[in-house]
Structures are given as structure tokens and as C-alpha cells.
XYZ file of C-alpha atoms in Angstrom:
688
model
C -0.246 -0.021 0.060
C 1.265 3.887 -0.603
C 2.161 6.017 1.689
C 0.169 8.187 0.724
C -3.926 6.457 0.582
C -5.819 8.009 2.275
C -6.409 4.684 3.962
C -2.832 5.014 5.309
C -3.300 8.284 6.033
C -6.698 7.962 8.468
C -5.128 4.158 10.874
C -1.144 5.149 10.595
C -2.107 8.447 12.513
C -1.633 6.929 15.951
C 1.048 3.290 15.162
C 3.203 3.487 18.675
C 1.046 5.652 20.871
C 0.312 3.480 23.938
C 4.407 2.611 23.651
C 5.383 6.291 24.187
C 5.224 8.457 26.539
C 6.613 9.739 29.753
C 6.131 11.223 33.524
C 7.416 13.565 35.963
C 10.588 13.172 38.187
C 9.784 10.583 40.679
C 8.989 12.423 43.615
C 6.283 14.580 41.833
C 2.628 13.698 41.545
C 0.815 14.288 38.288
C -2.675 15.449 38.935
C -4.271 15.864 35.733
C -5.924 12.989 34.067
C -6.405 14.489 30.675
C -5.308 17.262 27.905
C -7.282 18.149 25.645
C -6.232 20.609 21.632
C -7.179 22.882 19.889
C -4.944 24.420 17.704
C -3.227 23.834 13.795
C -0.235 22.070 12.714
C 1.866 22.542 15.382
C -0.608 20.543 17.746
C -2.065 18.105 15.380
C -1.362 14.322 16.020
C -3.577 12.762 13.299
C -6.307 14.775 12.236
C -5.975 16.144 8.409
C -5.435 13.262 6.744
C -8.014 11.662 8.245
C -10.047 15.027 7.893
C -8.840 15.938 4.403
C -9.020 11.788 2.878
C -13.251 12.345 3.438
C -13.019 15.645 1.481
C -10.692 13.825 -0.921
C -8.374 16.351 -0.845
C -4.013 15.249 -0.347
C -2.028 15.639 2.049
C 1.433 15.473 2.046
C 2.661 14.282 5.787
C 1.565 10.287 6.159
C 4.771 9.980 3.435
C 8.613 9.573 4.328
C 10.769 11.039 5.638
C 8.010 12.121 7.417
C 7.803 10.533 10.960
C 11.615 9.485 10.794
C 13.069 10.564 13.939
C 10.910 9.070 16.083
C 7.668 6.750 15.905
C 8.807 3.866 13.918
C 10.674 6.690 11.434
C 6.713 5.725 9.830
C 5.101 9.383 9.269
C 2.340 9.337 12.069
C -0.152 12.427 10.752
C 2.383 14.876 11.942
C 4.057 17.687 10.587
C 7.861 17.349 11.666
C 10.011 14.225 12.142
C 9.089 13.571 15.189
C 6.706 14.220 18.137
C 5.184 18.219 18.361
C 4.931 20.576 21.556
C 2.428 18.215 22.874
C 3.328 15.417 22.011
C 6.677 15.939 24.712
C 4.889 17.910 27.199
C 2.215 15.037 27.423
C 4.898 12.745 28.739
C 6.373 15.156 30.734
C 3.702 14.955 32.967
C 3.457 11.752 33.011
C 0.126 10.812 30.808
C -0.452 9.393 27.664
C -0.198 10.522 23.878
C -3.078 12.586 23.323
C -4.996 10.569 19.402
C -6.763 13.248 17.310
C -10.481 13.294 17.899
C -11.169 12.175 13.721
C -9.735 8.651 14.682
C -12.348 7.820 16.219
C -16.460 8.612 15.423
C -18.097 11.156 18.235
C -19.453 8.388 19.406
C -16.537 7.640 21.827
C -15.812 6.636 24.608
C -13.612 4.870 26.747
C -10.929 5.542 23.699
C -10.737 9.519 25.413
C -10.852 8.377 28.945
C -7.438 11.166 28.975
C -8.196 13.004 26.609
C -8.727 13.806 22.938
C -6.905 16.336 20.403
C -8.697 18.477 18.384
C -5.616 20.516 16.251
C -5.685 19.923 12.926
C -3.109 21.006 10.561
C -3.952 24.410 8.519
C -7.251 24.685 10.745
C -6.731 29.008 10.543
C -8.860 31.054 13.569
C -11.604 32.921 11.993
C -13.807 30.946 10.171
C -13.166 30.091 5.989
C -15.933 31.622 5.457
C -14.673 35.379 6.817
C -11.250 34.512 4.621
C -13.843 33.370 1.571
C -15.288 36.382 1.687
C -12.025 38.538 0.816
C -10.814 36.386 -1.764
C -8.339 34.701 0.839
C -6.128 33.258 0.439
C -6.012 35.018 -3.078
C -9.066 34.698 -6.181
C -10.283 32.091 -6.812
C -8.578 29.304 -4.271
C -10.348 29.009 -0.404
C -9.687 27.237 1.987
C -9.924 23.622 1.265
C -11.992 22.569 4.239
C -12.902 24.919 7.774
C -12.162 23.465 10.363
C -11.388 26.509 12.520
C -11.354 26.767 16.268
C -14.962 26.860 16.734
C -15.282 23.775 14.499
C -12.887 21.809 16.604
C -14.817 23.362 20.053
C -18.431 21.661 18.342
C -16.277 18.696 17.343
C -15.159 18.282 21.035
C -19.223 19.945 22.247
C -20.016 16.078 20.405
C -18.072 13.870 21.587
C -18.774 15.403 25.738
C -21.606 12.882 26.305
C -19.546 9.570 25.689
C -17.313 11.235 28.084
C -19.282 10.777 31.123
C -22.884 12.682 32.850
C -22.514 16.207 32.874
C -21.558 16.194 36.684
C -18.434 13.917 36.078
C -17.679 15.751 33.156
C -17.199 18.548 35.346
C -14.820 16.142 37.558
C -13.136 15.333 34.284
C -12.542 18.835 32.521
C -11.564 19.838 36.392
C -9.125 17.547 36.705
C -7.651 17.916 32.971
C -5.135 20.103 30.770
C -6.787 22.291 28.200
C -4.248 23.352 25.033
C -6.201 26.115 23.174
C -3.557 26.823 20.183
C -1.614 27.676 19.688
C -3.575 29.917 16.781
C -3.044 32.725 14.651
C -0.577 31.787 12.773
C -2.632 30.248 9.487
C -4.776 33.149 9.725
C -2.045 35.564 9.253
C 0.035 33.567 6.516
C -2.662 33.196 4.796
C -3.919 37.062 4.635
C -0.533 37.734 4.002
C -0.253 36.104 0.443
C -3.280 39.069 -0.281
C -3.062 41.617 1.796
C -0.563 44.748 2.966
C 0.887 44.171 6.489
C -1.032 47.082 8.015
C -4.117 45.446 6.883
C -3.971 42.124 8.329
C -2.697 44.047 11.902
C -6.249 44.817 11.614
C -7.984 41.237 11.472
C -5.632 40.663 14.945
C -8.170 42.082 17.369
C -10.917 39.311 15.669
C -8.479 36.563 16.047
C -7.726 37.334 20.117
C -11.995 37.445 20.672
C -12.461 34.044 18.791
C -9.762 33.223 21.278
C -11.573 34.293 24.165
C -14.326 33.330 23.173
C -13.409 29.811 23.481
C -11.234 29.806 26.590
C -15.108 31.149 28.363
C -17.023 28.431 26.774
C -14.703 26.269 27.882
C -14.765 27.420 31.703
C -18.757 28.640 31.516
C -20.402 25.394 30.168
C -17.825 22.976 30.581
C -15.690 23.644 34.114
C -12.614 23.487 32.465
C -9.917 24.351 35.594
C -6.692 24.051 34.371
C -5.416 26.133 30.671
C -2.556 26.656 27.996
C -3.089 29.076 25.761
C 0.413 29.534 23.725
C 1.282 32.746 21.922
C 2.380 33.059 17.975
C 5.294 32.453 16.226
C 8.442 35.166 15.062
C 6.526 34.334 11.426
C 9.332 36.997 10.110
C 12.004 34.441 10.541
C 9.272 31.289 8.677
C 11.304 30.532 5.611
C 7.879 30.434 3.628
C 7.234 34.099 4.790
C 10.007 34.230 3.629
C 10.651 32.707 0.377
C 6.896 35.140 0.496
C 8.419 38.589 0.971
C 11.708 37.572 -1.606
C 10.938 40.448 -3.531
C 8.484 42.722 -2.112
C 10.817 43.184 1.187
C 13.868 45.619 0.400
C 17.671 45.516 2.623
C 16.078 47.973 5.625
C 12.994 45.532 5.765
C 15.339 42.449 7.598
C 16.370 42.012 10.954
C 20.724 42.652 10.455
C 21.525 40.252 13.201
C 18.832 36.891 12.313
C 17.713 38.065 9.320
C 14.252 38.276 9.862
C 11.850 40.659 8.872
C 11.656 43.018 11.184
C 7.767 43.626 10.097
C 6.290 40.412 10.606
C 7.461 39.669 13.655
C 5.708 43.290 14.840
C 2.782 41.099 14.103
C 3.402 38.739 15.963
C 4.674 40.824 18.949
C 1.259 42.516 18.989
C -0.789 39.668 18.662
C 0.997 38.822 21.572
C 0.880 42.063 23.137
C -2.873 42.148 22.912
C -3.695 38.195 24.309
C -2.133 38.743 27.501
C -3.490 41.509 27.839
C -7.188 39.657 27.000
C -5.301 36.181 29.669
C -5.208 38.774 32.463
C -9.086 40.152 31.652
C -10.122 35.939 32.307
C -7.963 35.764 34.856
C -10.091 38.336 36.558
C -12.963 37.520 35.803
C -13.145 33.623 36.835
C -10.027 33.705 39.528
C -10.064 29.469 40.688
C -8.897 29.162 36.921
C -5.004 28.754 35.489
C -5.142 30.673 32.358
C -1.420 30.123 31.301
C 0.411 32.233 28.842
C 3.113 29.688 26.917
C 5.322 31.839 24.603
C 6.194 30.790 21.627
C 7.733 33.755 19.819
C 10.421 33.506 22.479
C 12.590 30.214 22.306
C 12.798 30.489 19.395
C 14.120 33.756 18.669
C 16.755 32.361 20.978
C 17.736 29.639 18.649
C 18.171 32.185 15.803
C 19.707 33.952 17.445
C 22.155 31.421 19.205
C 21.805 28.598 17.024
C 25.168 27.148 18.116
C 23.645 26.759 22.412
C 20.558 24.732 21.026
C 23.299 22.153 18.343
C 21.944 24.148 15.131
C 23.396 24.562 12.292
C 24.726 27.722 11.837
C 22.846 28.847 8.571
C 19.267 28.545 11.202
C 17.020 29.363 8.650
C 17.710 27.015 5.992
C 14.835 24.147 6.453
C 15.280 20.171 6.927
C 13.525 19.160 4.095
C 12.734 20.994 1.123
C 12.892 21.933 -2.241
C 14.875 24.035 -4.607
C 15.713 27.869 -3.569
C 16.672 30.358 -1.188
C 16.743 28.499 2.484
C 16.366 25.440 0.321
C 12.583 26.058 0.544
C 10.001 26.440 -2.283
C 5.853 26.423 -2.549
C 5.634 24.804 -4.848
C 8.007 21.184 -3.961
C 7.185 20.118 -0.471
C 8.711 17.446 2.252
C 8.434 14.130 0.999
C 8.351 15.331 -2.961
C 10.773 13.470 -5.313
C 12.210 16.934 -5.981
C 12.482 17.443 -2.260
C 16.105 17.778 0.150
C 15.837 16.099 3.407
C 18.707 16.989 5.441
C 20.568 13.773 6.637
C 20.376 15.434 10.754
C 16.819 16.720 11.795
C 18.100 17.761 15.493
C 20.699 20.245 13.702
C 18.030 21.577 12.135
C 15.378 24.059 13.129
C 13.140 24.069 10.854
C 12.109 21.203 9.558
C 9.563 21.508 6.312
C 9.190 25.625 6.970
C 7.044 27.514 9.466
C 6.496 23.796 11.240
C 9.835 22.789 13.211
C 12.131 19.437 14.063
C 11.510 18.010 17.659
C 14.860 19.053 18.530
C 13.505 22.733 18.091
C 10.269 21.932 19.646
C 11.674 20.460 22.778
C 13.238 23.627 23.270
C 9.604 25.565 22.922
C 8.068 22.193 26.109
C 10.737 22.594 27.867
C 10.017 26.716 28.602
C 6.256 25.626 28.471
C 6.176 22.630 30.704
C 7.972 25.307 33.827
C 5.302 27.951 32.376
C 2.303 25.283 33.737
C 4.353 23.426 37.138
C 5.854 26.947 38.496
C 1.818 28.331 37.550
C 0.094 25.015 39.425
C -0.126 26.293 42.097
C 1.164 23.265 44.632
C -0.687 21.209 42.905
C 2.299 20.253 41.067
C 6.159 20.469 41.372
C 7.365 23.636 40.762
C 9.975 22.985 38.456
C 11.620 18.942 37.221
C 15.214 18.554 37.679
C 16.592 17.594 34.282
C 19.973 17.686 34.866
C 19.644 14.481 37.706
C 16.728 12.535 35.289
C 18.505 13.544 32.146
C 19.603 9.324 33.123
C 17.060 8.145 32.382
C 16.661 8.543 28.800
C 18.023 6.285 27.649
C 14.997 4.564 26.769
C 14.564 7.543 23.247
C 16.803 7.513 21.082
C 20.379 8.584 21.231
C 20.721 11.450 19.813
C 17.881 12.769 21.492
C 19.469 11.720 25.442
C 21.175 15.234 26.199
C 18.097 16.532 24.713
C 15.336 15.063 27.487
C 14.272 15.096 31.302
C 13.705 12.736 32.683
C 11.303 10.417 30.061
C 9.205 7.498 31.517
C 5.916 6.187 29.313
C 2.656 6.964 30.617
C 1.479 4.644 33.385
C -2.101 3.823 31.227
C -3.546 1.320 33.862
C -5.209 -1.913 33.150
C -7.569 -4.304 34.583
C -4.948 -6.082 36.982
C -2.720 -5.889 38.709
C -3.299 -2.822 40.492
C -1.184 0.090 39.513
C -0.398 1.062 42.730
C 0.728 -1.770 44.189
C 4.900 -1.621 45.366
C 7.630 -1.550 42.541
C 9.845 -4.304 41.994
C 12.012 -3.408 38.442
C 12.011 -0.964 36.635
C 13.516 -0.857 32.515
C 14.076 1.669 30.591
C 13.175 -0.062 26.605
C 11.995 -3.248 26.240
C 13.037 -4.904 23.475
C 10.377 -7.533 21.060
C 10.518 -10.489 18.393
C 7.977 -12.409 17.745
C 4.451 -12.351 14.911
C 1.176 -10.535 14.453
C 0.199 -10.950 18.575
C 3.171 -8.773 19.360
C 3.619 -6.818 15.591
C 2.616 -3.597 16.238
C 3.850 -2.224 12.768
C 5.879 -3.493 10.791
C 4.350 -5.799 8.840
C 2.173 -3.383 6.525
C 6.546 -1.437 5.942
C 8.228 -4.519 4.962
C 5.769 -5.940 3.155
C 5.020 -1.826 0.908
C 8.440 -2.823 0.121
C 7.648 -6.253 -1.872
C 4.566 -3.731 -3.410
C 2.210 -6.605 -1.344
C -0.790 -5.287 0.339
C -1.059 -5.593 4.013
C -5.254 -5.299 4.875
C -4.490 -4.886 8.643
C -3.842 -1.073 6.945
C -7.642 -1.120 6.157
C -10.360 -0.698 8.611
C -11.635 -1.613 10.860
C -8.269 -3.040 12.536
C -7.210 0.089 15.017
C -10.993 1.127 15.500
C -10.632 0.769 19.202
C -7.110 2.186 19.994
C -4.873 2.506 16.502
C -3.646 0.439 13.854
C -2.471 -2.686 14.762
C -3.754 -7.144 14.180
C -6.796 -6.269 16.247
C -9.275 -3.774 17.272
C -6.772 -2.062 19.469
C -3.859 -2.696 22.034
C -2.023 -5.683 21.993
C -0.593 -7.341 24.598
C 2.805 -5.876 24.457
C 1.659 -2.224 24.347
C -0.088 -3.140 27.868
C 3.210 -4.116 29.210
C 5.086 -1.462 27.818
C 2.050 0.839 29.500
C 3.130 -0.701 33.527
C 6.677 0.451 32.316
C 7.036 1.867 35.136
C 8.083 -1.903 36.807
C 10.828 -1.661 34.404
C 14.385 -1.608 35.100
C 16.787 -1.834 32.497
C 15.934 -3.583 29.768
C 13.097 -6.794 29.207
C 13.808 -9.050 26.259
C 10.268 -10.286 24.311
C 11.469 -13.594 22.658
C 8.495 -14.444 20.919
C 5.638 -16.012 20.512
C 7.238 -18.001 18.254
C 5.546 -21.217 16.879
C 1.637 -20.453 15.712
C 2.969 -19.534 12.263
C 5.469 -22.540 12.374
C 2.345 -24.726 12.799
C -0.220 -22.811 10.913
C 1.464 -22.738 8.022
C 2.762 -26.199 7.960
C -1.751 -26.919 8.473
C -2.539 -25.904 5.547
C 0.126 -28.318 3.502
C 0.476 -31.554 5.187
C -3.043 -32.473 7.959
C -1.396 -34.454 10.189
C -0.832 -32.836 13.506
C 1.102 -35.865 13.930
C 3.444 -34.862 12.185
C 3.150 -31.616 12.547
C 4.455 -31.979 16.567
C 7.451 -32.740 14.604
C 8.487 -30.027 14.093
C 7.882 -28.724 17.309
C 11.662 -30.174 19.186
C 12.643 -27.722 16.367
C 10.679 -25.484 16.620
C 11.829 -25.131 20.488
C 15.246 -25.120 19.843
C 15.326 -22.372 17.782
C 13.583 -19.820 20.889
C 16.366 -21.498 22.784
C 19.824 -20.195 20.544
C 18.364 -16.716 20.252
C 17.595 -16.527 23.648
C 21.607 -17.319 24.327
C 22.371 -14.836 21.421
C 20.482 -12.392 23.703
C 21.677 -13.714 27.045
C 25.639 -13.297 25.184
C 24.205 -9.798 24.377
C 23.909 -8.387 28.214
C 20.381 -9.371 28.102
C 19.914 -9.707 31.947
C 15.420 -10.445 31.849
C 13.992 -12.081 28.861
C 9.942 -12.655 28.699
C 9.380 -15.804 26.321
C 5.574 -16.959 25.430
C 4.028 -20.241 25.154
C 2.107 -20.760 21.756
C -1.977 -20.020 21.887
C -4.475 -23.556 22.047
C -4.388 -22.814 18.550
C -7.151 -25.814 18.478
C -10.083 -23.237 18.898
C -8.304 -20.896 16.095
C -11.723 -19.986 13.582
C -8.494 -20.434 10.886
C -7.835 -23.607 12.062
C -11.049 -25.113 11.870
C -11.289 -23.228 8.453
C -8.682 -25.577 7.605
C -10.729 -28.589 8.656
C -13.883 -28.660 8.650
C -13.857 -32.522 7.793
C -12.696 -33.005 11.652
C -15.423 -35.593 13.339
C -17.481 -34.506 16.722
C -14.675 -37.170 18.452
C -12.706 -34.698 17.193
C -14.040 -31.848 19.163
C -14.087 -31.743 22.737
C -17.584 -31.062 23.833
C -17.097 -28.608 26.467
C -15.631 -25.833 24.667
C -15.590 -26.416 20.593
C -12.352 -26.760 19.980
C -9.682 -29.962 17.968
C -8.700 -32.050 20.349
C -5.984 -33.082 19.209
C -4.739 -29.586 18.515
C -4.891 -27.732 21.627
C -2.605 -31.024 22.641
C -0.152 -30.121 19.782
C -0.343 -26.603 21.821
C -0.096 -28.258 24.937
C 3.572 -30.808 23.536
C 5.394 -27.125 22.741
C 4.414 -25.239 25.846
C 5.418 -28.781 27.688
C 9.551 -28.570 25.932
C 9.375 -24.448 25.908
C 9.553 -24.550 29.175
C 12.015 -28.046 29.781
C 14.282 -25.977 28.004
C 14.197 -22.328 29.597
C 14.347 -24.495 32.984
C 17.844 -26.150 31.399
C 18.970 -22.513 30.649
C 18.255 -20.519 34.024
C 20.315 -23.531 35.220
C 22.868 -22.635 32.655
C 22.461 -18.673 33.150
C 21.806 -17.711 36.791
C 22.659 -14.027 36.222
C 19.891 -14.075 33.102
C 15.935 -13.757 34.598
C 14.425 -16.277 32.051
C 10.236 -15.748 31.873
C 7.689 -18.003 30.962
C 4.192 -15.931 29.554
C 1.444 -18.271 29.999
C -0.328 -18.102 26.363
C -2.659 -21.127 26.123
C -4.534 -20.866 30.595
C -5.685 -17.177 29.839
C -7.584 -17.895 26.250
C -8.614 -21.079 26.875
C -10.464 -19.191 30.530
C -11.714 -17.097 27.719
C -12.709 -20.151 26.436
C -14.263 -21.761 28.551
C -16.302 -18.688 30.383
C -16.850 -16.188 27.769
C -19.719 -14.372 30.426
C -17.271 -13.569 33.008
C -15.300 -11.078 30.983
C -17.918 -9.727 29.226
C -17.845 -11.881 25.729
C -20.748 -13.357 24.164
C -22.141 -16.718 23.401
C -21.210 -17.852 21.186
C -16.908 -16.923 21.704
C -15.575 -18.749 19.432
C -17.284 -16.148 16.517
C -14.620 -13.959 15.199
C -16.316 -9.877 15.042
C -14.438 -8.831 11.808
C -14.586 -11.737 8.891
C -16.752 -12.727 6.423
C -19.232 -15.744 5.743
C -18.478 -18.589 6.603
C -18.264 -20.664 10.027
C -17.771 -18.608 13.223
C -18.075 -15.813 10.607
C -15.111 -16.039 9.729
C -13.928 -17.035 5.548
C -10.237 -17.338 4.818
C -11.119 -16.375 1.085
C -12.411 -12.771 2.640
C -9.935 -10.564 4.736
C -11.259 -8.285 7.929
C -11.649 -5.264 5.777
C -12.793 -6.145 2.228
C -17.043 -4.771 1.452
C -17.884 -8.323 2.020
C -16.748 -9.096 6.165
C -19.061 -8.686 8.724
C -17.857 -5.783 12.308
C -19.451 -6.999 14.861
C -20.874 -3.487 16.852
C -18.916 -3.749 19.758
C -15.227 -5.665 20.019
C -14.960 -5.835 23.588
C -18.162 -8.130 23.345
C -15.108 -10.285 21.462
C -12.913 -12.445 22.351
C -11.485 -13.310 18.303
C -10.217 -10.164 15.909
C -10.429 -11.971 12.839
C -9.907 -15.009 13.338
C -6.350 -16.043 14.921
C -5.886 -12.202 16.414
C -8.079 -10.567 19.695
C -9.714 -7.899 21.219
C -8.110 -5.501 22.794
C -10.451 -6.691 25.878
C -8.259 -10.493 25.286
C -4.847 -8.597 25.133
C -5.776 -6.780 28.434
C -6.690 -9.908 30.001
C -3.645 -11.521 28.790
C -1.347 -9.001 29.290
C -2.078 -8.602 33.153
C -0.978 -12.902 33.699
C 2.029 -11.500 31.923
C 2.647 -8.724 33.832
C 1.977 -10.486 37.598
C 4.854 -13.023 35.789
C 6.879 -10.414 35.178
C 6.556 -8.505 38.087
C 7.027 -11.305 40.370
């Protein structure tokens, strides 16, 4: 599948979401339960490709090299090489990354339990009609869709009823952090394409009034008590604006020290001055509400004035990924186009693709905003984070970023059991995982794409509950990562391995006895891999067994002629195939026992995959599953709603309305609800 397709844009927007995050320093207490964000491309975490795909408008942000620094090197809908400011702040505040609200319909509920992001790249403060009436941006061209501030507020209010009751929502929003913006940059940049600078300056009061009304709406109508309101950037330093004014400006219009356009930067200073005055008035009217001004202008100017201090190249106004032209920027060549030239080291650049910054640039801005949030918290959060003390905790992040990161630990998203308040026995800074579709968090579509092989997991309804995986939502590994506060050092997941070996063999060999002969070889390969990892320094390894394949709908389809005596009368599973799994698990556990005796410095943990699945098959009601527990949620016509020729996502498939009531997602793979229960058992083994 091409990375340009709308489907990929919609699904990839949240790849690796749950495996990313951080918390404040160990002595601090996190007081925010969720984040709700509004804004434009500086805050958009994946809404634009979804919103624009709905209107058949092409976008470029779903093409490489977007996302190359973080997120597994894949585009996620963010207009940068890695994380945006909102991502970094969520991590520093101990919360998960904020999901784009358009990823699922606005009747969603638990999906947004930690907040939602309504920001859309290209969004204006004022409605699109305001600009259309004035012929902006120019001639007959118009903003493709209206995603202005009021539209985003309407999306938020559509979502509110599904979050909780009216009273509960007041409590929820009272414990939430609201980011309102940045708003204004797109209004001014679009207008500058047609209007003079004085004419654009006259728009500023209208923009500020709209922002103020939105803040008032969130406070009075929804009970928001903590709001962060960023100012605008120094647009006079932005390569797109510098390019736009290249033929209009005289040498006297430029700042001799920075090369920025002085008059355009004055626009930004005027906006920020009026915004701060408006926020002061709102604080007076609402003394119990924390309204925090977040400086966007100052940190960028610091980096432009002293680029070497921040590790940036001396020609700091040159963009990392652009086309032929001054500043390596060209309006007609977008980052990701064949003619674009990306730099080799984004962390050495301030600007990514034009107006947008690199993750390295956003990191410095985020540090300043975090200080403002924490210092304004009136005792709810610590006054500061000791970055020097905690920076060594950044070992799980990319090496080139480690010296700029504060205390970065994945977010403590809860799992149902065991309790997150339990005592911490071990702590791991990173996870390395090997395996198949049960653990694949996004490799499959990338590998298959290299060979131009279509991968159906990039189509809806995959990821409908959380994000793109071989399930409706998160996998077992995602839940384990979410409780990473228990981990120290590195945790290695070696598997699950074996299921594909046996299932592929069943397609050709119908004899379970013959396939059983493969088991010693499979277990031996796993054992060899474990020893190799131990030799490389691994000290904690989790090795899962295999699932009860005799209960898998695809195996039923491969053995349609199996007689009643071959099925377990209580569960309907194929007895011989489940015995094969038990045999694999017995040999694997014996091998692990031998390895433990041989490598006493290593902790080798067996993770039971078989028993929890059998528990759910035998007692589906106990876990909230439907009685016909072997029926898949998303499948085609056939026994158990499974058909090997009709893949989940095909036009002929039928998808259940509530994946959380199903054990099986698309056949052999489980739903997020099932993965959560399995993960809880594995986590208990890891923590034991």
C-alpha cells in the first residue's frame, strides 16, 4: 500500500501511540487525568490526513521522511520529523500521547479517557467563510475545508456526552489540562498572501476576541479549570514568509543579526501583547481558573539568535526537508516529493519543512511551556523538574535526543489487573520485542510495502478501538509497555514463536502427528535465540508459549471435516491441535529451565499464552464476551464468521458493533479486550 493513500493516513496516525510517553520526576505527583487540545499543525497529531481524506484532498504528511526521528520512522500525520510540543508535554506530565479526535467516531468513549486532540493542520482561528468573502488566500482558491477554532469546539462538544454524565464531565474537565492553540499563525500567513501588513494587523483583534470567547466557553460551559494558551511564532523568521516577501522586501526590512523580517515579527509581538492582555482580563473574571500563557515567540528567537547553543546549524533559517530555493524552501515542492531534499540530521536543524519546527526545536519550546505550567500550578505539581538529575533516565529514547530529554518514562496507563498502585519491584528503561502478529506494532505493513505486497491490516476496521495493529486496538505488548514504571534496564520479549510455523504447516500437511515432529526444532531455535541475546547482555527475557490453536477459527476452516469426536464437547475446540500447543509449551518450559540453570545471571520468564485464552473460551460471560465465543468480530461468510478468502476490511466482511464483547478479532488474532487480560497475567509473571 502506498503511504499516500487516505486509508494509510487514517490508520497510521496513531501507530506506536501507547508505547510512547513519560512521567515527571520520581518525587512528583501527576494531577492531570487528561489533555484536550485545539490548534493547528503545531499541535496536530494526526487529524489532518483523516479530515482531508474525507474531502478527497491530498496531503503530503503521510509520506517519508515525516516521522523519521520517532514513531518507528513512519509518518503519523504530524508535520515534523518526530514529536510535536503536545507530545513532549504529555510525556513530561505522565500522560499518554493525545489521540487525534477524528480517528474514531465522536460517539467513542473509553478511547478518549485520557483526552483528545482536535487540532488540524491548516486550521484558522476565524471561520473559512471569513476568508472566502475576502478572496483569501488569493483569487478563486479557498481553504479546502473549515477546521477553524469554533469547528473544533463543536467537535469537542459532540464528544462530551460520550465521556461521562454532565456532572462527571465537570469533574473530568476540572482534572484536565486544556491547550487552546497556537491559533493565529494560519490566519496571518494566509492573509499576507493578499493583504498588506497593516491590513493583516487589523485582523489581530478579531483573532484575539475569538480565542477569548473560546476560553470563556470552555470555562463556563464545560468547567475547564486549567488552560494553556500559546502565543504565535516569529513569522518574520519563517522560510515560507521569507520566500513570500523575497521580491517585496528591501534590505532595511530585515534584521541585520537574524535575517528575519522586522515588520512581520512586529505582527506576532502585537498578537502576543493583545493575547496576554485578554488572558489577564479572563483571570480577573475567573480567579479560580488557571490560565497560562505559553511563550512560542521567545524560545524560537533564542534558537535563531544562538543556534550553536542548541546544537543547530549556523544557517538556522534553512529548512531540513524542502525544495530548490533560498532556505532550501520552495512553495511548489513539498517535503516528501521526489524533488525534495531532506537533511541527514534533523536534530541539527530548527525548521523541518518550512514553518514547522523539528522535534529538536519543539523540545526547547516544550521545556519553556512545561516550566510555565508547573510554576503556575499553585502546589498541584512540583515547581520544576530537575533535568540534570533525571536526564539519564532517557535511555529508552533515540540516542541523539538523550542529552536534551528530561525524565522520560512511558505513561502509566492502567490495566485492569494488577493494580498500578502495587509496589514496584523492578524497573526497565526499554523493551526489545521479537515475534509475529501477536506482537507486531507496525512492522508488517512496512516490510510488505517494500515488496509491493498489499497488507489488509492497514484498512478499517483494524485499529478502530485504539490504533493500527493486527487487532481492533492494542496488543499484549502495548499493555505491558504502558506499565513500564515497573521495569528497569531492558526487557526482552522473545516471541510468541511457533503458531505460524504450525499453522502454515497445517495448510499443506493435514496430519497433526507430522506437524508435532516440528516442535523440538522450533523450541530449539527459540532457545538458541535466547542464548544469543544473553550473550549480548540481556538479563531479563520474557518467553511466551503458544496459543490453543485448536480453538482458532482459521484452524477450524483448515479442518472442516473433523468429526465430533475430534472436538472438545465443552468448548468446541479441536483436541489434537490443542495437545500440539501443550506439547510445544511443555518442551519450551523444560528448555527454559535448562537455560536458567546455565545462565543464572539472567531472569528468564515463561509467559503463559495458552491458559488465559482457554479461560476466556471456557467462561466467556465471566470476561464480558458473547456466548458464541469462537465467532470472530471482523470476518466473512462461513463458520465462526471466518472465511480465509474474505479478509477483515474487505467489502464483504461483517464487523461486530462492540469488539470488546468478542474474544477473536479477525481469526487467530484477539481483540484488545482479550489482549488486556492476557497482558495482566504476563505482567504478574514479570513483576513476581
